[in-house]
């Protein structure tokens, strides 16, 4: 399971579905852990187990990939948390992660994600329900607070109370969304309150960022989100000590996008949907390339999957 010094591919809603994770795992098995995008636990009827399996990806239930993937859940005060966690535990998922960082208006409106950071009493009960019904690895992914960091220390101590196994900290409040620079000081600060392993998250884009974050904060591991979309090969280059150049970046982009196209076609995904997904990925991929902005605009204007792939072929 989890060890110090690992690099984790973050859960991202609408992106890290089972098919996408399979592609990245096949190309870049150097990532130590992956995560499914969050399962929104309902407040009315309980999900059947087959839905929990489908969300994770039935094809990942057997083999080593299951053990390399955390199952992230998003819940709220009146949701069927206990029942869902019992089912996930019975299905043999070894790592459950609680999303306490999602800043979306819809999630916050429904009192989930980062909203729970400002309600320690409700959070206390939810943590207890999960810990009491999941006997394996249990982590939380948080922001430093909602409007501010006034309950940051209280929440860290609350995680200790419930014997949480790891805490991923995104160095912004919910109100900051993704503005400014993530404050890595909170990774260091958390270690003053707890012995729980701290996983740093936020504005980790390059190999240098990985090294700098470790040396500056002494955090235990790192989770990378937007940086992993920009450089899905980042863990490979970090562990293999590969110096990034424009030439090898272009080569990685081509193999990555063509692999997604190939696998999505194999799963009989419609071309229009594949094109939409690929366009979403180029939001970050070309940032550091010469004429990258022009290349991005050209891709986004493409009217067909064939046209899009033809542009990528020219890299």
Tab-separated table of C-alpha atoms in Angstrom:
chain	number	residue	atom	x	y	z
A	1	UNK	CA	0.000	0.000	0.000
A	2	UNK	CA	0.886	3.641	0.430
A	3	UNK	CA	4.524	4.493	1.113
A	4	UNK	CA	6.497	7.684	1.606
A	5	UNK	CA	7.815	9.350	-1.540
A	6	UNK	CA	5.117	8.217	-3.954
A	7	UNK	CA	3.559	10.184	-6.822
A	8	UNK	CA	-0.226	9.952	-7.211
A	9	UNK	CA	-2.415	10.788	-10.220
A	10	UNK	CA	-5.286	12.830	-8.754
A	11	UNK	CA	-8.995	12.080	-9.152
A	12	UNK	CA	-10.663	14.546	-11.527
A	13	UNK	CA	-14.375	14.642	-12.258
A	14	UNK	CA	-15.236	13.916	-15.870
A	15	UNK	CA	-11.683	12.819	-16.667
A	16	UNK	CA	-10.398	9.928	-14.553
A	17	UNK	CA	-13.034	7.417	-15.593
A	18	UNK	CA	-12.072	3.765	-15.932
A	19	UNK	CA	-11.202	3.965	-19.637
A	20	UNK	CA	-8.971	7.013	-19.256
A	21	UNK	CA	-7.174	5.483	-16.271
A	22	UNK	CA	-6.518	2.342	-18.288
A	23	UNK	CA	-4.877	4.369	-21.047
A	24	UNK	CA	-2.635	6.280	-18.643
A	25	UNK	CA	-1.770	3.111	-16.716
A	26	UNK	CA	-0.782	1.330	-19.941
A	27	UNK	CA	1.420	4.236	-21.077
A	28	UNK	CA	2.738	5.401	-17.718
A	29	UNK	CA	2.667	2.650	-15.076
A	30	UNK	CA	5.264	4.689	-13.158
A	31	UNK	CA	2.426	6.522	-11.364
A	32	UNK	CA	2.292	4.902	-7.930
A	33	UNK	CA	-1.469	5.338	-7.516
A	34	UNK	CA	-4.501	6.412	-9.495
A	35	UNK	CA	-8.005	7.400	-8.382
A	36	UNK	CA	-11.461	7.142	-9.856
A	37	UNK	CA	-13.408	10.391	-10.149
A	38	UNK	CA	-15.624	10.831	-7.113
A	39	UNK	CA	-18.746	8.768	-6.534
A	40	UNK	CA	-21.522	11.078	-5.336
A	41	UNK	CA	-23.240	9.151	-2.518
A	42	UNK	CA	-27.027	9.636	-2.758
A	43	UNK	CA	-29.316	10.861	0.008
A	44	UNK	CA	-32.327	8.829	-1.070
A	45	UNK	CA	-32.080	5.211	-2.191
A	46	UNK	CA	-28.795	3.360	-1.851
A	47	UNK	CA	-26.764	2.496	-4.955
A	48	UNK	CA	-26.728	-1.215	-5.874
A	49	UNK	CA	-23.305	-2.819	-5.822
A	50	UNK	CA	-23.301	-3.127	-9.605
A	51	UNK	CA	-23.365	0.689	-9.815
A	52	UNK	CA	-20.365	0.945	-7.490
A	53	UNK	CA	-18.509	-1.538	-9.678
A	54	UNK	CA	-19.469	0.245	-12.899
A	55	UNK	CA	-18.246	3.584	-11.530
A	56	UNK	CA	-14.856	2.095	-10.688
A	57	UNK	CA	-14.670	0.072	-13.902
A	58	UNK	CA	-15.569	-3.606	-14.004
A	59	UNK	CA	-12.471	-4.339	-16.086
A	60	UNK	CA	-10.296	-3.167	-13.186
A	61	UNK	CA	-11.774	-5.483	-10.539
A	62	UNK	CA	-9.159	-8.177	-11.072
A	63	UNK	CA	-5.425	-7.732	-11.290
A	64	UNK	CA	-2.893	-5.267	-9.890
A	65	UNK	CA	-4.605	-2.107	-11.177
A	66	UNK	CA	-7.369	-2.441	-8.579
A	67	UNK	CA	-4.839	-2.244	-5.770
A	68	UNK	CA	-3.191	0.794	-7.378
A	69	UNK	CA	-6.430	2.783	-7.428
A	70	UNK	CA	-8.202	4.637	-4.633
A	71	UNK	CA	-11.979	4.776	-4.664
A	72	UNK	CA	-12.992	8.376	-3.978
A	73	UNK	CA	-16.397	9.232	-2.554
A	74	UNK	CA	-18.205	12.531	-2.056
A	75	UNK	CA	-20.903	12.634	0.595
A	76	UNK	CA	-23.012	14.918	2.779
A	77	UNK	CA	-24.769	14.898	6.136
A	78	UNK	CA	-27.863	12.897	5.129
A	79	UNK	CA	-26.351	10.710	2.433
A	80	UNK	CA	-26.216	6.913	2.541
A	81	UNK	CA	-22.585	7.010	3.639
A	82	UNK	CA	-22.533	4.061	6.025
A	83	UNK	CA	-24.376	1.743	3.649
A	84	UNK	CA	-22.164	2.687	0.685
A	85	UNK	CA	-18.937	2.252	2.632
A	86	UNK	CA	-20.050	-1.173	3.860
A	87	UNK	CA	-20.655	-2.239	0.263
A	88	UNK	CA	-17.319	-0.842	-0.946
A	89	UNK	CA	-15.555	-2.659	1.878
A	90	UNK	CA	-17.299	-5.927	1.017
A	91	UNK	CA	-16.303	-5.485	-2.630
A	92	UNK	CA	-12.679	-5.493	-1.511
A	93	UNK	CA	-11.614	-1.953	-2.301
A	94	UNK	CA	-8.469	-1.401	-0.257
A	95	UNK	CA	-8.323	2.403	-0.382
A	96	UNK	CA	-11.264	4.749	0.137
A	97	UNK	CA	-10.699	8.493	-0.146
A	98	UNK	CA	-13.186	11.114	1.089
A	99	UNK	CA	-13.471	14.221	-1.097
A	100	UNK	CA	-13.422	17.300	1.154
A	101	UNK	CA	-11.973	19.635	-1.435
A	102	UNK	CA	-14.383	19.915	-4.374
A	103	UNK	CA	-15.176	23.636	-4.785
A	104	UNK	CA	-17.989	23.408	-7.343
A	105	UNK	CA	-21.120	25.455	-6.665
A	106	UNK	CA	-23.390	22.449	-7.141
A	107	UNK	CA	-21.449	20.284	-4.686
A	108	UNK	CA	-21.234	23.073	-2.100
A	109	UNK	CA	-24.937	23.863	-2.509
A	110	UNK	CA	-25.651	20.243	-1.578
A	111	UNK	CA	-23.339	20.482	1.451
A	112	UNK	CA	-20.647	18.169	0.121
A	113	UNK	CA	-16.944	18.442	-0.735
A	114	UNK	CA	-15.231	21.521	0.676
A	115	UNK	CA	-18.461	22.637	2.417
A	116	UNK	CA	-17.867	20.029	5.133
A	117	UNK	CA	-14.618	21.726	6.152
A	118	UNK	CA	-16.628	24.455	7.861
A	119	UNK	CA	-18.917	22.041	9.739
A	120	UNK	CA	-16.598	20.006	12.013
A	121	UNK	CA	-19.469	18.405	13.952
A	122	UNK	CA	-21.033	16.974	10.784
A	123	UNK	CA	-17.607	16.012	9.470
A	124	UNK	CA	-16.864	14.237	12.752
A	125	UNK	CA	-19.901	11.985	12.305
A	126	UNK	CA	-19.151	11.242	8.644
A	127	UNK	CA	-15.541	10.343	9.405
A	128	UNK	CA	-16.761	8.012	12.142
A	129	UNK	CA	-19.189	6.265	9.798
A	130	UNK	CA	-16.437	5.638	7.265
A	131	UNK	CA	-13.770	4.556	9.722
A	132	UNK	CA	-16.110	2.203	11.586
A	133	UNK	CA	-17.186	0.461	8.391
A	134	UNK	CA	-13.966	0.373	6.385
A	135	UNK	CA	-11.135	-1.652	7.907
A	136	UNK	CA	-8.567	-0.859	5.230
A	137	UNK	CA	-6.791	2.316	4.028
A	138	UNK	CA	-8.820	5.502	4.512
A	139	UNK	CA	-7.657	8.945	3.387
A	140	UNK	CA	-9.149	12.413	2.961
A	141	UNK	CA	-8.487	15.064	0.317
A	142	UNK	CA	-9.007	18.580	1.646
A	143	UNK	CA	-8.489	22.255	1.002
A	144	UNK	CA	-7.013	24.411	3.758
A	145	UNK	CA	-10.502	25.709	4.544
A	146	UNK	CA	-13.652	27.177	3.066
A	147	UNK	CA	-13.502	30.976	3.365
A	148	UNK	CA	-10.261	30.896	5.392
A	149	UNK	CA	-8.035	28.554	7.395
A	150	UNK	CA	-9.711	29.156	10.778
A	151	UNK	CA	-10.617	25.474	11.325
A	152	UNK	CA	-7.583	23.979	9.585
A	153	UNK	CA	-5.925	22.793	12.799
A	154	UNK	CA	-9.231	21.557	14.228
A	155	UNK	CA	-9.923	19.479	11.128
A	156	UNK	CA	-6.425	17.983	11.062
A	157	UNK	CA	-6.859	16.894	14.683
A	158	UNK	CA	-10.278	15.478	13.792
A	159	UNK	CA	-8.663	13.280	11.144
A	160	UNK	CA	-6.222	12.051	13.764
A	161	UNK	CA	-9.103	11.200	16.094
A	162	UNK	CA	-10.612	8.924	13.436
A	163	UNK	CA	-7.281	7.300	12.552
A	164	UNK	CA	-7.279	8.515	8.973
A	165	UNK	CA	-4.320	6.924	7.172
A	166	UNK	CA	-3.312	9.879	4.958
A	167	UNK	CA	-4.328	13.492	4.312
A	168	UNK	CA	-4.016	15.109	0.888
A	169	UNK	CA	-3.922	18.884	1.216
A	170	UNK	CA	-4.619	21.264	-1.659
A	171	UNK	CA	-2.965	24.529	-0.673
A	172	UNK	CA	-5.934	26.841	-1.337
A	173	UNK	CA	-9.273	27.617	0.302
A	174	UNK	CA	-12.512	26.859	-1.483
A	175	UNK	CA	-13.070	30.578	-2.062
A	176	UNK	CA	-9.729	30.841	-3.876
A	177	UNK	CA	-10.755	28.101	-6.308
A	178	UNK	CA	-7.603	27.829	-8.484
A	179	UNK	CA	-6.515	31.458	-8.297
A	180	UNK	CA	-3.047	32.557	-7.280
A	181	UNK	CA	-0.440	30.097	-6.075
A	182	UNK	CA	-1.108	27.059	-3.890
A	183	UNK	CA	0.393	27.633	-0.448
A	184	UNK	CA	2.715	24.747	0.317
A	185	UNK	CA	3.328	26.076	3.843
A	186	UNK	CA	0.201	24.242	4.964
A	187	UNK	CA	1.825	20.890	4.187
A	188	UNK	CA	4.510	21.748	6.743
A	189	UNK	CA	1.973	23.191	9.167
A	190	UNK	CA	-0.153	20.027	9.154
A	191	UNK	CA	2.841	17.946	10.161
A	192	UNK	CA	3.038	19.999	13.362
A	193	UNK	CA	-0.429	18.790	14.393
A	194	UNK	CA	-0.360	15.132	13.379
A	195	UNK	CA	1.763	12.107	12.571
A	196	UNK	CA	-0.576	11.150	9.736
A	197	UNK	CA	1.238	11.115	6.367
A	198	UNK	CA	0.679	14.340	4.429
A	199	UNK	CA	0.252	14.280	0.645
A	200	UNK	CA	0.915	17.665	-0.964
A	201	UNK	CA	-1.270	18.902	-3.818
A	202	UNK	CA	-1.432	22.096	-5.861
A	203	UNK	CA	0.731	23.779	-8.504
A	204	UNK	CA	3.022	20.829	-9.082
A	205	UNK	CA	3.714	21.034	-12.800
A	206	UNK	CA	7.285	19.871	-13.396
A	207	UNK	CA	10.030	17.571	-12.150
A	208	UNK	CA	11.570	20.597	-10.443
A	209	UNK	CA	8.272	21.295	-8.668
A	210	UNK	CA	8.245	17.735	-7.334
A	211	UNK	CA	11.775	18.049	-5.961
A	212	UNK	CA	11.179	21.561	-4.603
A	213	UNK	CA	7.963	20.606	-2.843
A	214	UNK	CA	9.571	17.634	-1.153
A	215	UNK	CA	12.602	19.611	-0.007
A	216	UNK	CA	10.597	22.668	1.135
A	217	UNK	CA	7.757	20.917	2.971
A	218	UNK	CA	9.067	17.447	3.882
A	219	UNK	CA	5.607	16.147	2.954
A	220	UNK	CA	5.325	12.394	2.611
A	221	UNK	CA	4.041	12.122	-0.964
A	222	UNK	CA	2.533	14.207	-3.742
A	223	UNK	CA	-0.755	14.121	-5.646
A	224	UNK	CA	-0.803	15.841	-9.036
A	225	UNK	CA	-3.953	16.990	-10.852
A	226	UNK	CA	-3.688	19.692	-13.545
A	227	UNK	CA	0.052	19.008	-13.761
A	228	UNK	CA	-0.766	15.385	-14.607
A	229	UNK	CA	-3.061	16.538	-17.403
A	230	UNK	CA	-0.353	18.804	-18.730
A	231	UNK	CA	2.336	16.132	-18.426
A	232	UNK	CA	0.803	12.663	-18.029
A	233	UNK	CA	4.366	11.366	-18.495
A	234	UNK	CA	5.580	13.319	-15.439
A	235	UNK	CA	6.009	10.319	-13.115
A	236	UNK	CA	7.908	8.443	-15.835
A	237	UNK	CA	10.321	11.322	-16.416
A	238	UNK	CA	10.746	11.892	-12.668
A	239	UNK	CA	11.534	8.280	-11.771
A	240	UNK	CA	13.665	7.642	-14.853
A	241	UNK	CA	15.466	10.991	-14.543
A	242	UNK	CA	14.593	11.979	-18.113
A	243	UNK	CA	15.289	15.581	-19.068
A	244	UNK	CA	12.250	17.059	-20.766
A	245	UNK	CA	12.750	18.647	-24.180
A	246	UNK	CA	10.279	19.962	-26.721
A	247	UNK	CA	11.075	17.012	-28.945
A	248	UNK	CA	10.348	14.304	-26.386
A	249	UNK	CA	7.316	16.233	-25.099
A	250	UNK	CA	5.832	16.218	-28.595
A	251	UNK	CA	6.515	12.503	-28.908
A	252	UNK	CA	4.721	11.837	-25.615
A	253	UNK	CA	1.752	14.014	-26.617
A	254	UNK	CA	1.348	12.098	-29.885
A	255	UNK	CA	1.495	8.652	-28.291
A	256	UNK	CA	-0.846	9.772	-25.479
A	257	UNK	CA	-3.572	11.260	-27.700
A	258	UNK	CA	-3.400	8.490	-30.304
A	259	UNK	CA	-3.595	5.855	-27.552
A	260	UNK	CA	-6.729	7.505	-26.142
A	261	UNK	CA	-8.241	7.595	-29.633
A	262	UNK	CA	-7.413	3.935	-30.210
A	263	UNK	CA	-8.760	2.694	-26.887
A	264	UNK	CA	-11.919	4.803	-26.983
A	265	UNK	CA	-12.713	3.530	-30.479
A	266	UNK	CA	-12.145	-0.016	-29.270
A	267	UNK	CA	-14.710	0.593	-26.543
A	268	UNK	CA	-17.121	1.798	-29.231
A	269	UNK	CA	-17.239	5.389	-28.007
A	270	UNK	CA	-18.741	7.657	-30.659
A	271	UNK	CA	-16.270	9.797	-32.611
A	272	UNK	CA	-18.012	13.025	-31.606
A	273	UNK	CA	-17.560	12.173	-27.929
A	274	UNK	CA	-13.914	11.185	-28.455
A	275	UNK	CA	-13.233	14.486	-30.210
A	276	UNK	CA	-14.852	16.421	-27.362
A	277	UNK	CA	-12.755	14.573	-24.782
A	278	UNK	CA	-9.504	15.091	-26.719
A	279	UNK	CA	-10.241	18.798	-27.110
A	280	UNK	CA	-10.666	19.014	-23.347
A	281	UNK	CA	-7.226	17.496	-22.814
A	282	UNK	CA	-5.377	19.975	-25.064
A	283	UNK	CA	-6.281	22.768	-22.636
A	284	UNK	CA	-2.963	22.145	-20.879
A	285	UNK	CA	-0.890	19.892	-23.145
A	286	UNK	CA	0.578	22.519	-25.470
A	287	UNK	CA	1.349	25.293	-22.958
A	288	UNK	CA	5.138	24.893	-23.044
A	289	UNK	CA	5.540	24.188	-26.749
A	290	UNK	CA	6.758	26.739	-29.263
A	291	UNK	CA	3.618	28.139	-30.916
A	292	UNK	CA	1.637	26.046	-28.439
A	293	UNK	CA	-1.199	28.571	-28.225
A	294	UNK	CA	-1.639	28.531	-32.000
A	295	UNK	CA	-1.578	24.746	-32.007
A	296	UNK	CA	-4.189	24.643	-29.247
A	297	UNK	CA	-6.534	26.991	-31.093
A	298	UNK	CA	-6.162	24.970	-34.289
A	299	UNK	CA	-7.065	21.762	-32.472
A	300	UNK	CA	-10.053	23.356	-30.778
A	301	UNK	CA	-11.368	24.586	-34.128
A	302	UNK	CA	-11.183	21.139	-35.749
A	303	UNK	CA	-14.566	19.954	-36.990
A	304	UNK	CA	-13.919	16.223	-37.013
A	305	UNK	CA	-11.859	13.599	-35.234
A	306	UNK	CA	-9.933	12.954	-38.450
A	307	UNK	CA	-9.019	16.632	-38.724
A	308	UNK	CA	-7.931	16.746	-35.084
A	309	UNK	CA	-5.674	13.686	-35.423
A	310	UNK	CA	-4.149	15.055	-38.607
A	311	UNK	CA	-3.021	18.136	-36.643
A	312	UNK	CA	-1.514	15.965	-33.925
A	313	UNK	CA	0.298	13.887	-36.543
A	314	UNK	CA	2.257	16.981	-37.574
A	315	UNK	CA	3.914	17.380	-34.161
